[in-house]
């Protein structure tokens, strides 16, 4: 079956530092990868949508300068949170799918705590 | 502007009852509506989905009812079990573009 692994599962970083999170697709080719942040209030915010061989599309309020994303092949993507502050805390979810009309499979997320 | 809204925010039912979770949307271009189930500490997992050309989709105890004219849909969970206790998210998608999630309904099923 299609699985998505994210690591680390949780991480703590000091305010102003950066941390990188990774997303691995297993059992299918991740043509598209969507990175979301789920706030403590449970709402999902789309950060960016990455499609192989296309430019990464960032949503309003999210920038490449703050959340650089790499999607080098059909099984892997990574995102870095640069200069993390309290408002960046939350559960970062990676969702991947093989085709535009297929369902997203989500990983378990990387929980970011900022102290 | 929240494009997908869910109600209630939380719902408690007794084991064996039918839980009804509501969802409404604003974007007429949405043509696909997946529902995700999320347990604490986990990512969302696809539960059931419906295309806008259908008005009903059934999968075991889970049924989606869809009203395109009113831009509303609902998820019915029949014979609710304690193991169904989770947060349920309705989402809208159009032509393969981004998935827009609602705020979720936290369901508790009491034995």
mmCIF file with all atom_site columns, C-alpha atoms in Angstrom:
data_model
loop_
_atom_site.group_PDB
_atom_site.id
_atom_site.type_symbol
_atom_site.label_atom_id
_atom_site.label_alt_id
_atom_site.label_comp_id
_atom_site.label_asym_id
_atom_site.label_entity_id
_atom_site.label_seq_id
_atom_site.pdbx_PDB_ins_code
_atom_site.Cartn_x
_atom_site.Cartn_y
_atom_site.Cartn_z
_atom_site.occupancy
_atom_site.B_iso_or_equiv
_atom_site.pdbx_formal_charge
_atom_site.auth_seq_id
_atom_site.auth_comp_id
_atom_site.auth_asym_id
_atom_site.auth_atom_id
_atom_site.pdbx_PDB_model_num
ATOM 1   C CA . UNK A 1 1   ? 0.000   0.000  0.000   1.00 0.00 ? 1   UNK A CA 1
ATOM 2   C CA . UNK A 1 2   ? 0.855   3.651  -0.186  1.00 0.00 ? 2   UNK A CA 1
ATOM 3   C CA . UNK A 1 3   ? 2.639   4.958  2.882   1.00 0.00 ? 3   UNK A CA 1
ATOM 4   C CA . UNK A 1 4   ? 4.231   8.247  3.822   1.00 0.00 ? 4   UNK A CA 1
ATOM 5   C CA . UNK A 1 5   ? 6.844   8.459  6.544   1.00 0.00 ? 5   UNK A CA 1
ATOM 6   C CA . UNK A 1 6   ? 7.847   11.658 8.207   1.00 0.00 ? 6   UNK A CA 1
ATOM 7   C CA . UNK A 1 7   ? 10.796  12.228 10.494  1.00 0.00 ? 7   UNK A CA 1
ATOM 8   C CA . UNK A 1 8   ? 11.532  13.288 13.004  1.00 0.00 ? 8   UNK A CA 1
ATOM 9   C CA . UNK A 1 9   ? 8.192   12.641 14.727  1.00 0.00 ? 9   UNK A CA 1
ATOM 10  C CA . UNK A 1 10  ? 8.818   15.507 17.082  1.00 0.00 ? 10  UNK A CA 1
ATOM 11  C CA . UNK A 1 11  ? 11.505  18.029 17.619  1.00 0.00 ? 11  UNK A CA 1
ATOM 12  C CA . UNK A 1 12  ? 12.286  20.910 19.925  1.00 0.00 ? 12  UNK A CA 1
ATOM 13  C CA . UNK A 1 13  ? 14.295  23.855 18.758  1.00 0.00 ? 13  UNK A CA 1
ATOM 14  C CA . UNK A 1 14  ? 15.352  27.065 20.348  1.00 0.00 ? 14  UNK A CA 1
ATOM 15  C CA . UNK A 1 15  ? 13.721  30.257 19.184  1.00 0.00 ? 15  UNK A CA 1
ATOM 16  C CA . UNK A 1 16  ? 15.585  31.673 16.203  1.00 0.00 ? 16  UNK A CA 1
ATOM 17  C CA . UNK A 1 17  ? 17.120  28.392 15.110  1.00 0.00 ? 17  UNK A CA 1
ATOM 18  C CA . UNK A 1 18  ? 16.134  26.244 12.168  1.00 0.00 ? 18  UNK A CA 1
ATOM 19  C CA . UNK A 1 19  ? 15.069  22.682 11.747  1.00 0.00 ? 19  UNK A CA 1
ATOM 20  C CA . UNK A 1 20  ? 14.638  20.376 8.792   1.00 0.00 ? 20  UNK A CA 1
ATOM 21  C CA . UNK A 1 21  ? 11.947  17.756 8.398   1.00 0.00 ? 21  UNK A CA 1
ATOM 22  C CA . UNK A 1 22  ? 11.751  14.970 5.880   1.00 0.00 ? 22  UNK A CA 1
ATOM 23  C CA . UNK A 1 23  ? 9.028   13.086 4.056   1.00 0.00 ? 23  UNK A CA 1
ATOM 24  C CA . UNK A 1 24  ? 9.421   9.708  2.400   1.00 0.00 ? 24  UNK A CA 1
ATOM 25  C CA . UNK A 1 25  ? 6.839   8.092  0.111   1.00 0.00 ? 25  UNK A CA 1
ATOM 26  C CA . UNK A 1 26  ? 6.814   4.301  -0.024  1.00 0.00 ? 26  UNK A CA 1
ATOM 27  C CA . UNK A 1 27  ? 4.853   2.162  -2.445  1.00 0.00 ? 27  UNK A CA 1
ATOM 28  C CA . UNK A 1 28  ? 4.019   4.884  -4.926  1.00 0.00 ? 28  UNK A CA 1
ATOM 29  C CA . UNK A 1 29  ? 5.573   7.762  -6.805  1.00 0.00 ? 29  UNK A CA 1
ATOM 30  C CA . UNK A 1 30  ? 4.989   11.079 -5.076  1.00 0.00 ? 30  UNK A CA 1
ATOM 31  C CA . UNK A 1 31  ? 4.443   13.328 -8.063  1.00 0.00 ? 31  UNK A CA 1
ATOM 32  C CA . UNK A 1 32  ? 2.906   15.972 -5.833  1.00 0.00 ? 32  UNK A CA 1
ATOM 33  C CA . UNK A 1 33  ? 3.739   16.759 -2.241  1.00 0.00 ? 33  UNK A CA 1
ATOM 34  C CA . UNK A 1 34  ? 1.748   19.164 -0.098  1.00 0.00 ? 34  UNK A CA 1
ATOM 35  C CA . UNK A 1 35  ? 3.106   20.514 3.153   1.00 0.00 ? 35  UNK A CA 1
ATOM 36  C CA . UNK A 1 36  ? 0.565   21.561 5.752   1.00 0.00 ? 36  UNK A CA 1
ATOM 37  C CA . UNK A 1 37  ? 0.798   22.939 9.241   1.00 0.00 ? 37  UNK A CA 1
ATOM 38  C CA . UNK A 1 38  ? -1.828  21.896 11.729  1.00 0.00 ? 38  UNK A CA 1
ATOM 39  C CA . UNK A 1 39  ? -2.151  24.404 14.513  1.00 0.00 ? 39  UNK A CA 1
ATOM 40  C CA . UNK A 1 40  ? -2.904  23.508 18.147  1.00 0.00 ? 40  UNK A CA 1
ATOM 41  C CA . UNK A 1 41  ? -6.474  24.497 17.325  1.00 0.00 ? 41  UNK A CA 1
ATOM 42  C CA . UNK A 1 42  ? -6.449  21.680 14.758  1.00 0.00 ? 42  UNK A CA 1
ATOM 43  C CA . UNK A 1 43  ? -6.893  23.797 11.624  1.00 0.00 ? 43  UNK A CA 1
ATOM 44  C CA . UNK A 1 44  ? -4.861  22.888 8.559   1.00 0.00 ? 44  UNK A CA 1
ATOM 45  C CA . UNK A 1 45  ? -2.884  25.551 6.758   1.00 0.00 ? 45  UNK A CA 1
ATOM 46  C CA . UNK A 1 46  ? -1.420  24.702 3.386   1.00 0.00 ? 46  UNK A CA 1
ATOM 47  C CA . UNK A 1 47  ? 2.168   25.914 3.254   1.00 0.00 ? 47  UNK A CA 1
ATOM 48  C CA . UNK A 1 48  ? 3.087   24.927 -0.277  1.00 0.00 ? 48  UNK A CA 1
ATOM 49  C CA . UNK A 1 49  ? 2.381   22.457 -3.023  1.00 0.00 ? 49  UNK A CA 1
ATOM 50  C CA . UNK A 1 50  ? 5.313   20.877 -4.815  1.00 0.00 ? 50  UNK A CA 1
ATOM 51  C CA . UNK A 1 51  ? 4.981   19.003 -8.091  1.00 0.00 ? 51  UNK A CA 1
ATOM 52  C CA . UNK A 1 52  ? 7.970   17.351 -9.681  1.00 0.00 ? 52  UNK A CA 1
ATOM 53  C CA . UNK A 1 53  ? 9.240   19.328 -12.660 1.00 0.00 ? 53  UNK A CA 1
ATOM 54  C CA . UNK A 1 54  ? 7.171   22.362 -11.692 1.00 0.00 ? 54  UNK A CA 1
ATOM 55  C CA . UNK A 1 55  ? 7.787   25.377 -9.522  1.00 0.00 ? 55  UNK A CA 1
ATOM 56  C CA . UNK A 1 56  ? 6.815   25.063 -5.872  1.00 0.00 ? 56  UNK A CA 1
ATOM 57  C CA . UNK A 1 57  ? 3.687   27.090 -5.135  1.00 0.00 ? 57  UNK A CA 1
ATOM 58  C CA . UNK A 1 58  ? 3.597   28.775 -1.758  1.00 0.00 ? 58  UNK A CA 1
ATOM 59  C CA . UNK A 1 59  ? 0.388   29.919 -0.146  1.00 0.00 ? 59  UNK A CA 1
ATOM 60  C CA . UNK A 1 60  ? -0.187  33.414 1.123   1.00 0.00 ? 60  UNK A CA 1
ATOM 61  C CA . UNK A 1 61  ? 1.593   33.990 4.435   1.00 0.00 ? 61  UNK A CA 1
ATOM 62  C CA . UNK A 1 62  ? 4.213   31.357 3.637   1.00 0.00 ? 62  UNK A CA 1
ATOM 63  C CA . UNK A 1 63  ? 7.430   32.030 1.726   1.00 0.00 ? 63  UNK A CA 1
ATOM 64  C CA . UNK A 1 64  ? 10.322  30.096 0.317   1.00 0.00 ? 64  UNK A CA 1
ATOM 65  C CA . UNK A 1 65  ? 12.625  32.269 2.397   1.00 0.00 ? 65  UNK A CA 1
ATOM 66  C CA . UNK A 1 66  ? 11.007  30.972 5.575   1.00 0.00 ? 66  UNK A CA 1
ATOM 67  C CA . UNK A 1 67  ? 10.026  27.434 4.517   1.00 0.00 ? 67  UNK A CA 1
ATOM 68  C CA . UNK A 1 68  ? 12.405  26.243 1.797   1.00 0.00 ? 68  UNK A CA 1
ATOM 69  C CA . UNK A 1 69  ? 11.237  22.964 0.267   1.00 0.00 ? 69  UNK A CA 1
ATOM 70  C CA . UNK A 1 70  ? 13.133  20.375 -1.697  1.00 0.00 ? 70  UNK A CA 1
ATOM 71  C CA . UNK A 1 71  ? 11.439  17.730 -3.830  1.00 0.00 ? 71  UNK A CA 1
ATOM 72  C CA . UNK A 1 72  ? 14.333  16.136 -5.702  1.00 0.00 ? 72  UNK A CA 1
ATOM 73  C CA . UNK A 1 73  ? 12.683  12.873 -6.738  1.00 0.00 ? 73  UNK A CA 1
ATOM 74  C CA . UNK A 1 74  ? 9.445   10.894 -6.692  1.00 0.00 ? 74  UNK A CA 1
ATOM 75  C CA . UNK A 1 75  ? 9.949   9.468  -3.225  1.00 0.00 ? 75  UNK A CA 1
ATOM 76  C CA . UNK A 1 76  ? 11.374  12.245 -1.096  1.00 0.00 ? 76  UNK A CA 1
ATOM 77  C CA . UNK A 1 77  ? 10.716  15.780 0.003   1.00 0.00 ? 77  UNK A CA 1
ATOM 78  C CA . UNK A 1 78  ? 12.075  17.940 2.773   1.00 0.00 ? 78  UNK A CA 1
ATOM 79  C CA . UNK A 1 79  ? 11.152  21.251 4.291   1.00 0.00 ? 79  UNK A CA 1
ATOM 80  C CA . UNK A 1 80  ? 13.113  23.503 6.605   1.00 0.00 ? 80  UNK A CA 1
ATOM 81  C CA . UNK A 1 81  ? 11.626  25.945 9.067   1.00 0.00 ? 81  UNK A CA 1
ATOM 82  C CA . UNK A 1 82  ? 14.113  28.792 9.213   1.00 0.00 ? 82  UNK A CA 1
ATOM 83  C CA . UNK A 1 83  ? 14.395  31.042 12.246  1.00 0.00 ? 83  UNK A CA 1
ATOM 84  C CA . UNK A 1 84  ? 11.621  29.284 14.086  1.00 0.00 ? 84  UNK A CA 1
ATOM 85  C CA . UNK A 1 85  ? 9.588   31.230 16.591  1.00 0.00 ? 85  UNK A CA 1
ATOM 86  C CA . UNK A 1 86  ? 6.646   30.435 18.845  1.00 0.00 ? 86  UNK A CA 1
ATOM 87  C CA . UNK A 1 87  ? 4.087   31.015 16.098  1.00 0.00 ? 87  UNK A CA 1
ATOM 88  C CA . UNK A 1 88  ? 5.741   28.292 14.010  1.00 0.00 ? 88  UNK A CA 1
ATOM 89  C CA . UNK A 1 89  ? 4.904   25.549 16.460  1.00 0.00 ? 89  UNK A CA 1
ATOM 90  C CA . UNK A 1 90  ? 2.488   22.894 15.363  1.00 0.00 ? 90  UNK A CA 1
ATOM 91  C CA . UNK A 1 91  ? 2.234   19.600 13.558  1.00 0.00 ? 91  UNK A CA 1
ATOM 92  C CA . UNK A 1 92  ? 3.773   19.725 10.098  1.00 0.00 ? 92  UNK A CA 1
ATOM 93  C CA . UNK A 1 93  ? 2.141   17.266 7.761   1.00 0.00 ? 93  UNK A CA 1
ATOM 94  C CA . UNK A 1 94  ? 3.379   15.983 4.454   1.00 0.00 ? 94  UNK A CA 1
ATOM 95  C CA . UNK A 1 95  ? 0.762   14.692 2.042   1.00 0.00 ? 95  UNK A CA 1
ATOM 96  C CA . UNK A 1 96  ? 1.789   12.970 -1.158  1.00 0.00 ? 96  UNK A CA 1
ATOM 97  C CA . UNK A 1 97  ? -0.054  11.654 -4.178  1.00 0.00 ? 97  UNK A CA 1
ATOM 98  C CA . UNK A 1 98  ? 0.851   10.015 -7.432  1.00 0.00 ? 98  UNK A CA 1
ATOM 99  C CA . UNK A 1 99  ? -1.512  11.830 -9.764  1.00 0.00 ? 99  UNK A CA 1
ATOM 100 C CA . UNK A 1 100 ? -3.593  14.955 -9.802  1.00 0.00 ? 100 UNK A CA 1
ATOM 101 C CA . UNK A 1 101 ? -6.815  12.983 -9.431  1.00 0.00 ? 101 UNK A CA 1
ATOM 102 C CA . UNK A 1 102 ? -5.626  10.589 -6.748  1.00 0.00 ? 102 UNK A CA 1
ATOM 103 C CA . UNK A 1 103 ? -5.970  10.930 -3.000  1.00 0.00 ? 103 UNK A CA 1
ATOM 104 C CA . UNK A 1 104 ? -3.340  12.376 -0.744  1.00 0.00 ? 104 UNK A CA 1
ATOM 105 C CA . UNK A 1 105 ? -1.664  10.013 1.668   1.00 0.00 ? 105 UNK A CA 1
ATOM 106 C CA . UNK A 1 106 ? -0.449  11.781 4.773   1.00 0.00 ? 106 UNK A CA 1
ATOM 107 C CA . UNK A 1 107 ? 2.389   10.997 7.098   1.00 0.00 ? 107 UNK A CA 1
ATOM 108 C CA . UNK A 1 108 ? 2.064   11.130 10.863  1.00 0.00 ? 108 UNK A CA 1
ATOM 109 C CA . UNK A 1 109 ? 3.639   14.542 10.916  1.00 0.00 ? 109 UNK A CA 1
ATOM 110 C CA . UNK A 1 110 ? 6.560   16.255 12.561  1.00 0.00 ? 110 UNK A CA 1
ATOM 111 C CA . UNK A 1 111 ? 5.587   18.070 15.724  1.00 0.00 ? 111 UNK A CA 1
ATOM 112 C CA . UNK A 1 112 ? 7.626   21.200 16.211  1.00 0.00 ? 112 UNK A CA 1
ATOM 113 C CA . UNK A 1 113 ? 8.009   22.765 19.624  1.00 0.00 ? 113 UNK A CA 1
ATOM 114 C CA . UNK A 1 114 ? 9.818   26.068 19.911  1.00 0.00 ? 114 UNK A CA 1
ATOM 115 C CA . UNK A 1 115 ? 11.298  27.171 23.212  1.00 0.00 ? 115 UNK A CA 1
ATOM 116 C CA . UNK B 2 1   ? -12.192 33.462 4.673   1.00 0.00 ? 1   UNK B CA 1
ATOM 117 C CA . UNK B 2 2   ? -12.845 29.866 5.582   1.00 0.00 ? 2   UNK B CA 1
ATOM 118 C CA . UNK B 2 3   ? -13.870 27.985 2.477   1.00 0.00 ? 3   UNK B CA 1
ATOM 119 C CA . UNK B 2 4   ? -14.851 24.764 4.215   1.00 0.00 ? 4   UNK B CA 1
ATOM 120 C CA . UNK B 2 5   ? -16.810 24.819 7.449   1.00 0.00 ? 5   UNK B CA 1
ATOM 121 C CA . UNK B 2 6   ? -17.676 21.964 9.733   1.00 0.00 ? 6   UNK B CA 1
ATOM 122 C CA . UNK B 2 7   ? -20.210 21.582 12.498  1.00 0.00 ? 7   UNK B CA 1
ATOM 123 C CA . UNK B 2 8   ? -20.466 20.799 15.261  1.00 0.00 ? 8   UNK B CA 1
ATOM 124 C CA . UNK B 2 9   ? -16.960 21.376 16.562  1.00 0.00 ? 9   UNK B CA 1
ATOM 125 C CA . UNK B 2 10  ? -17.456 18.487 18.935  1.00 0.00 ? 10  UNK B CA 1
ATOM 126 C CA . UNK B 2 11  ? -20.025 15.729 19.124  1.00 0.00 ? 11  UNK B CA 1
ATOM 127 C CA . UNK B 2 12  ? -20.706 13.024 21.685  1.00 0.00 ? 12  UNK B CA 1
ATOM 128 C CA . UNK B 2 13  ? -22.869 10.007 20.951  1.00 0.00 ? 13  UNK B CA 1
ATOM 129 C CA . UNK B 2 14  ? -23.531 6.710  22.664  1.00 0.00 ? 14  UNK B CA 1
ATOM 130 C CA . UNK B 2 15  ? -22.240 3.479  21.262  1.00 0.00 ? 15  UNK B CA 1
ATOM 131 C CA . UNK B 2 16  ? -24.630 2.162  18.631  1.00 0.00 ? 16  UNK B CA 1
ATOM 132 C CA . UNK B 2 17  ? -26.067 5.559  17.707  1.00 0.00 ? 17  UNK B CA 1
ATOM 133 C CA . UNK B 2 18  ? -25.584 7.292  14.376  1.00 0.00 ? 18  UNK B CA 1
ATOM 134 C CA . UNK B 2 19  ? -23.201 10.227 14.452  1.00 0.00 ? 19  UNK B CA 1
ATOM 135 C CA . UNK B 2 20  ? -23.882 12.991 11.929  1.00 0.00 ? 20  UNK B CA 1
ATOM 136 C CA . UNK B 2 21  ? -21.078 15.364 11.007  1.00 0.00 ? 21  UNK B CA 1
ATOM 137 C CA . UNK B 2 22  ? -21.830 18.357 8.820   1.00 0.00 ? 22  UNK B CA 1
ATOM 138 C CA . UNK B 2 23  ? -19.759 20.203 6.268   1.00 0.00 ? 23  UNK B CA 1
ATOM 139 C CA . UNK B 2 24  ? -20.416 23.150 3.968   1.00 0.00 ? 24  UNK B CA 1
ATOM 140 C CA . UNK B 2 25  ? -18.269 24.853 1.387   1.00 0.00 ? 25  UNK B CA 1
ATOM 141 C CA . UNK B 2 26  ? -18.115 28.045 -0.632  1.00 0.00 ? 26  UNK B CA 1
ATOM 142 C CA . UNK B 2 27  ? -16.036 27.250 -3.685  1.00 0.00 ? 27  UNK B CA 1
ATOM 143 C CA . UNK B 2 28  ? -18.297 26.050 -6.488  1.00 0.00 ? 28  UNK B CA 1
ATOM 144 C CA . UNK B 2 29  ? -15.262 24.682 -8.284  1.00 0.00 ? 29  UNK B CA 1
ATOM 145 C CA . UNK B 2 30  ? -14.781 21.961 -5.686  1.00 0.00 ? 30  UNK B CA 1
ATOM 146 C CA . UNK B 2 31  ? -15.598 18.646 -7.308  1.00 0.00 ? 31  UNK B CA 1
ATOM 147 C CA . UNK B 2 32  ? -14.175 16.138 -4.901  1.00 0.00 ? 32  UNK B CA 1
ATOM 148 C CA . UNK B 2 33  ? -14.710 15.846 -1.163  1.00 0.00 ? 33  UNK B CA 1
ATOM 149 C CA . UNK B 2 34  ? -12.631 13.483 0.935   1.00 0.00 ? 34  UNK B CA 1
ATOM 150 C CA . UNK B 2 35  ? -13.216 12.937 4.637   1.00 0.00 ? 35  UNK B CA 1
ATOM 151 C CA . UNK B 2 36  ? -10.209 12.263 6.815   1.00 0.00 ? 36  UNK B CA 1
ATOM 152 C CA . UNK B 2 37  ? -10.075 10.640 10.222  1.00 0.00 ? 37  UNK B CA 1
ATOM 153 C CA . UNK B 2 38  ? -7.370  11.692 12.630  1.00 0.00 ? 38  UNK B CA 1
ATOM 154 C CA . UNK B 2 39  ? -6.443  10.083 15.924  1.00 0.00 ? 39  UNK B CA 1
ATOM 155 C CA . UNK B 2 40  ? -4.356  11.946 18.510  1.00 0.00 ? 40  UNK B CA 1
ATOM 156 C CA . UNK B 2 41  ? -0.686  11.980 17.617  1.00 0.00 ? 41  UNK B CA 1
ATOM 157 C CA . UNK B 2 42  ? -1.288  10.765 14.088  1.00 0.00 ? 42  UNK B CA 1
ATOM 158 C CA . UNK B 2 43  ? -1.708  12.297 10.679  1.00 0.00 ? 43  UNK B CA 1
ATOM 159 C CA . UNK B 2 44  ? -5.088  12.341 8.927   1.00 0.00 ? 44  UNK B CA 1
ATOM 160 C CA . UNK B 2 45  ? -6.085  9.148  7.132   1.00 0.00 ? 45  UNK B CA 1
ATOM 161 C CA . UNK B 2 46  ? -8.541  9.042  4.251   1.00 0.00 ? 46  UNK B CA 1
ATOM 162 C CA . UNK B 2 47  ? -11.831 7.540  5.401   1.00 0.00 ? 47  UNK B CA 1
ATOM 163 C CA . UNK B 2 48  ? -14.278 7.984  2.529   1.00 0.00 ? 48  UNK B CA 1
ATOM 164 C CA . UNK B 2 49  ? -14.728 10.403 -0.335  1.00 0.00 ? 49  UNK B CA 1
ATOM 165 C CA . UNK B 2 50  ? -17.315 11.546 -2.855  1.00 0.00 ? 50  UNK B CA 1
ATOM 166 C CA . UNK B 2 51  ? -17.328 13.221 -6.245  1.00 0.00 ? 51  UNK B CA 1
ATOM 167 C CA . UNK B 2 52  ? -19.655 16.119 -6.843  1.00 0.00 ? 52  UNK B CA 1
ATOM 168 C CA . UNK B 2 53  ? -21.533 14.148 -9.504  1.00 0.00 ? 53  UNK B CA 1
ATOM 169 C CA . UNK B 2 54  ? -22.874 11.818 -6.799  1.00 0.00 ? 54  UNK B CA 1
ATOM 170 C CA . UNK B 2 55  ? -25.304 12.533 -4.014  1.00 0.00 ? 55  UNK B CA 1
ATOM 171 C CA . UNK B 2 56  ? -24.458 9.570  -1.832  1.00 0.00 ? 56  UNK B CA 1
ATOM 172 C CA . UNK B 2 57  ? -21.487 7.369  -1.130  1.00 0.00 ? 57  UNK B CA 1
ATOM 173 C CA . UNK B 2 58  ? -21.570 4.433  1.225   1.00 0.00 ? 58  UNK B CA 1
ATOM 174 C CA . UNK B 2 59  ? -18.735 2.366  2.640   1.00 0.00 ? 59  UNK B CA 1
ATOM 175 C CA . UNK B 2 60  ? -19.696 0.030  5.445   1.00 0.00 ? 60  UNK B CA 1
ATOM 176 C CA . UNK B 2 61  ? -20.897 2.087  8.392   1.00 0.00 ? 61  UNK B CA 1
ATOM 177 C CA . UNK B 2 62  ? -19.838 5.352  6.787   1.00 0.00 ? 62  UNK B CA 1
ATOM 178 C CA . UNK B 2 63  ? -22.095 7.268  4.404   1.00 0.00 ? 63  UNK B CA 1
ATOM 179 C CA . UNK B 2 64  ? -21.659 10.665 2.774   1.00 0.00 ? 64  UNK B CA 1
ATOM 180 C CA . UNK B 2 65  ? -24.734 12.610 1.712   1.00 0.00 ? 65  UNK B CA 1
ATOM 181 C CA . UNK B 2 66  ? -24.023 15.418 -0.735  1.00 0.00 ? 66  UNK B CA 1
ATOM 182 C CA . UNK B 2 67  ? -26.230 18.341 -1.740  1.00 0.00 ? 67  UNK B CA 1
ATOM 183 C CA . UNK B 2 68  ? -24.552 20.264 -4.531  1.00 0.00 ? 68  UNK B CA 1
ATOM 184 C CA . UNK B 2 69  ? -27.224 22.929 -4.788  1.00 0.00 ? 69  UNK B CA 1
ATOM 185 C CA . UNK B 2 70  ? -26.847 23.875 -1.138  1.00 0.00 ? 70  UNK B CA 1
ATOM 186 C CA . UNK B 2 71  ? -23.093 23.200 -1.077  1.00 0.00 ? 71  UNK B CA 1
ATOM 187 C CA . UNK B 2 72  ? -23.507 20.937 1.887   1.00 0.00 ? 72  UNK B CA 1
ATOM 188 C CA . UNK B 2 73  ? -22.492 17.439 2.761   1.00 0.00 ? 73  UNK B CA 1
ATOM 189 C CA . UNK B 2 74  ? -22.635 15.247 5.789   1.00 0.00 ? 74  UNK B CA 1
ATOM 190 C CA . UNK B 2 75  ? -20.902 12.169 7.074   1.00 0.00 ? 75  UNK B CA 1
ATOM 191 C CA . UNK B 2 76  ? -23.076 9.622  8.837   1.00 0.00 ? 76  UNK B CA 1
ATOM 192 C CA . UNK B 2 77  ? -21.425 7.038  11.020  1.00 0.00 ? 77  UNK B CA 1
ATOM 193 C CA . UNK B 2 78  ? -23.894 4.276  11.758  1.00 0.00 ? 78  UNK B CA 1
ATOM 194 C CA . UNK B 2 79  ? -23.638 2.014  14.817  1.00 0.00 ? 79  UNK B CA 1
ATOM 195 C CA . UNK B 2 80  ? -20.914 4.212  16.277  1.00 0.00 ? 80  UNK B CA 1
ATOM 196 C CA . UNK B 2 81  ? -18.166 2.432  18.167  1.00 0.00 ? 81  UNK B CA 1
ATOM 197 C CA . UNK B 2 82  ? -15.773 3.771  20.815  1.00 0.00 ? 82  UNK B CA 1
ATOM 198 C CA . UNK B 2 83  ? -12.966 3.143  18.324  1.00 0.00 ? 83  UNK B CA 1
ATOM 199 C CA . UNK B 2 84  ? -14.570 5.743  16.043  1.00 0.00 ? 84  UNK B CA 1
ATOM 200 C CA . UNK B 2 85  ? -13.654 8.445  18.553  1.00 0.00 ? 85  UNK B CA 1
ATOM 201 C CA . UNK B 2 86  ? -11.411 10.763 16.590  1.00 0.00 ? 86  UNK B CA 1
ATOM 202 C CA . UNK B 2 87  ? -11.416 14.106 14.815  1.00 0.00 ? 87  UNK B CA 1
ATOM 203 C CA . UNK B 2 88  ? -12.999 14.097 11.370  1.00 0.00 ? 88  UNK B CA 1
ATOM 204 C CA . UNK B 2 89  ? -12.039 16.550 8.671   1.00 0.00 ? 89  UNK B CA 1
ATOM 205 C CA . UNK B 2 90  ? -14.018 17.365 5.574   1.00 0.00 ? 90  UNK B CA 1
ATOM 206 C CA . UNK B 2 91  ? -11.994 18.684 2.636   1.00 0.00 ? 91  UNK B CA 1
ATOM 207 C CA . UNK B 2 92  ? -12.695 20.127 -0.786  1.00 0.00 ? 92  UNK B CA 1
ATOM 208 C CA . UNK B 2 93  ? -10.594 19.743 -3.903  1.00 0.00 ? 93  UNK B CA 1
ATOM 209 C CA . UNK B 2 94  ? -10.955 21.077 -7.424  1.00 0.00 ? 94  UNK B CA 1
ATOM 210 C CA . UNK B 2 95  ? -9.361  19.675 -10.534 1.00 0.00 ? 95  UNK B CA 1
ATOM 211 C CA . UNK B 2 96  ? -6.354  18.347 -8.728  1.00 0.00 ? 96  UNK B CA 1
ATOM 212 C CA . UNK B 2 97  ? -5.461  21.622 -7.097  1.00 0.00 ? 97  UNK B CA 1
ATOM 213 C CA . UNK B 2 98  ? -4.889  22.098 -3.413  1.00 0.00 ? 98  UNK B CA 1
ATOM 214 C CA . UNK B 2 99  ? -6.910  20.324 -0.759  1.00 0.00 ? 99  UNK B CA 1
ATOM 215 C CA . UNK B 2 100 ? -8.775  22.723 1.514   1.00 0.00 ? 100 UNK B CA 1
ATOM 216 C CA . UNK B 2 101 ? -9.683  21.377 4.940   1.00 0.00 ? 101 UNK B CA 1
ATOM 217 C CA . UNK B 2 102 ? -12.446 22.300 7.301   1.00 0.00 ? 102 UNK B CA 1
ATOM 218 C CA . UNK B 2 103 ? -11.851 22.910 10.992  1.00 0.00 ? 103 UNK B CA 1
ATOM 219 C CA . UNK B 2 104 ? -12.804 19.396 12.020  1.00 0.00 ? 104 UNK B CA 1
ATOM 220 C CA . UNK B 2 105 ? -15.379 17.743 14.260  1.00 0.00 ? 105 UNK B CA 1
ATOM 221 C CA . UNK B 2 106 ? -14.163 15.963 17.342  1.00 0.00 ? 106 UNK B CA 1
ATOM 222 C CA . UNK B 2 107 ? -16.287 12.848 17.842  1.00 0.00 ? 107 UNK B CA 1
ATOM 223 C CA . UNK B 2 108 ? -16.514 10.999 21.135  1.00 0.00 ? 108 UNK B CA 1
ATOM 224 C CA . UNK B 2 109 ? -18.392 7.710  21.283  1.00 0.00 ? 109 UNK B CA 1
ATOM 225 C CA . UNK B 2 110 ? -19.283 6.647  24.798  1.00 0.00 ? 110 UNK B CA 1
ATOM 226 C CA . UNK B 2 111 ? -19.643 2.947  25.562  1.00 0.00 ? 111 UNK B CA 1
#
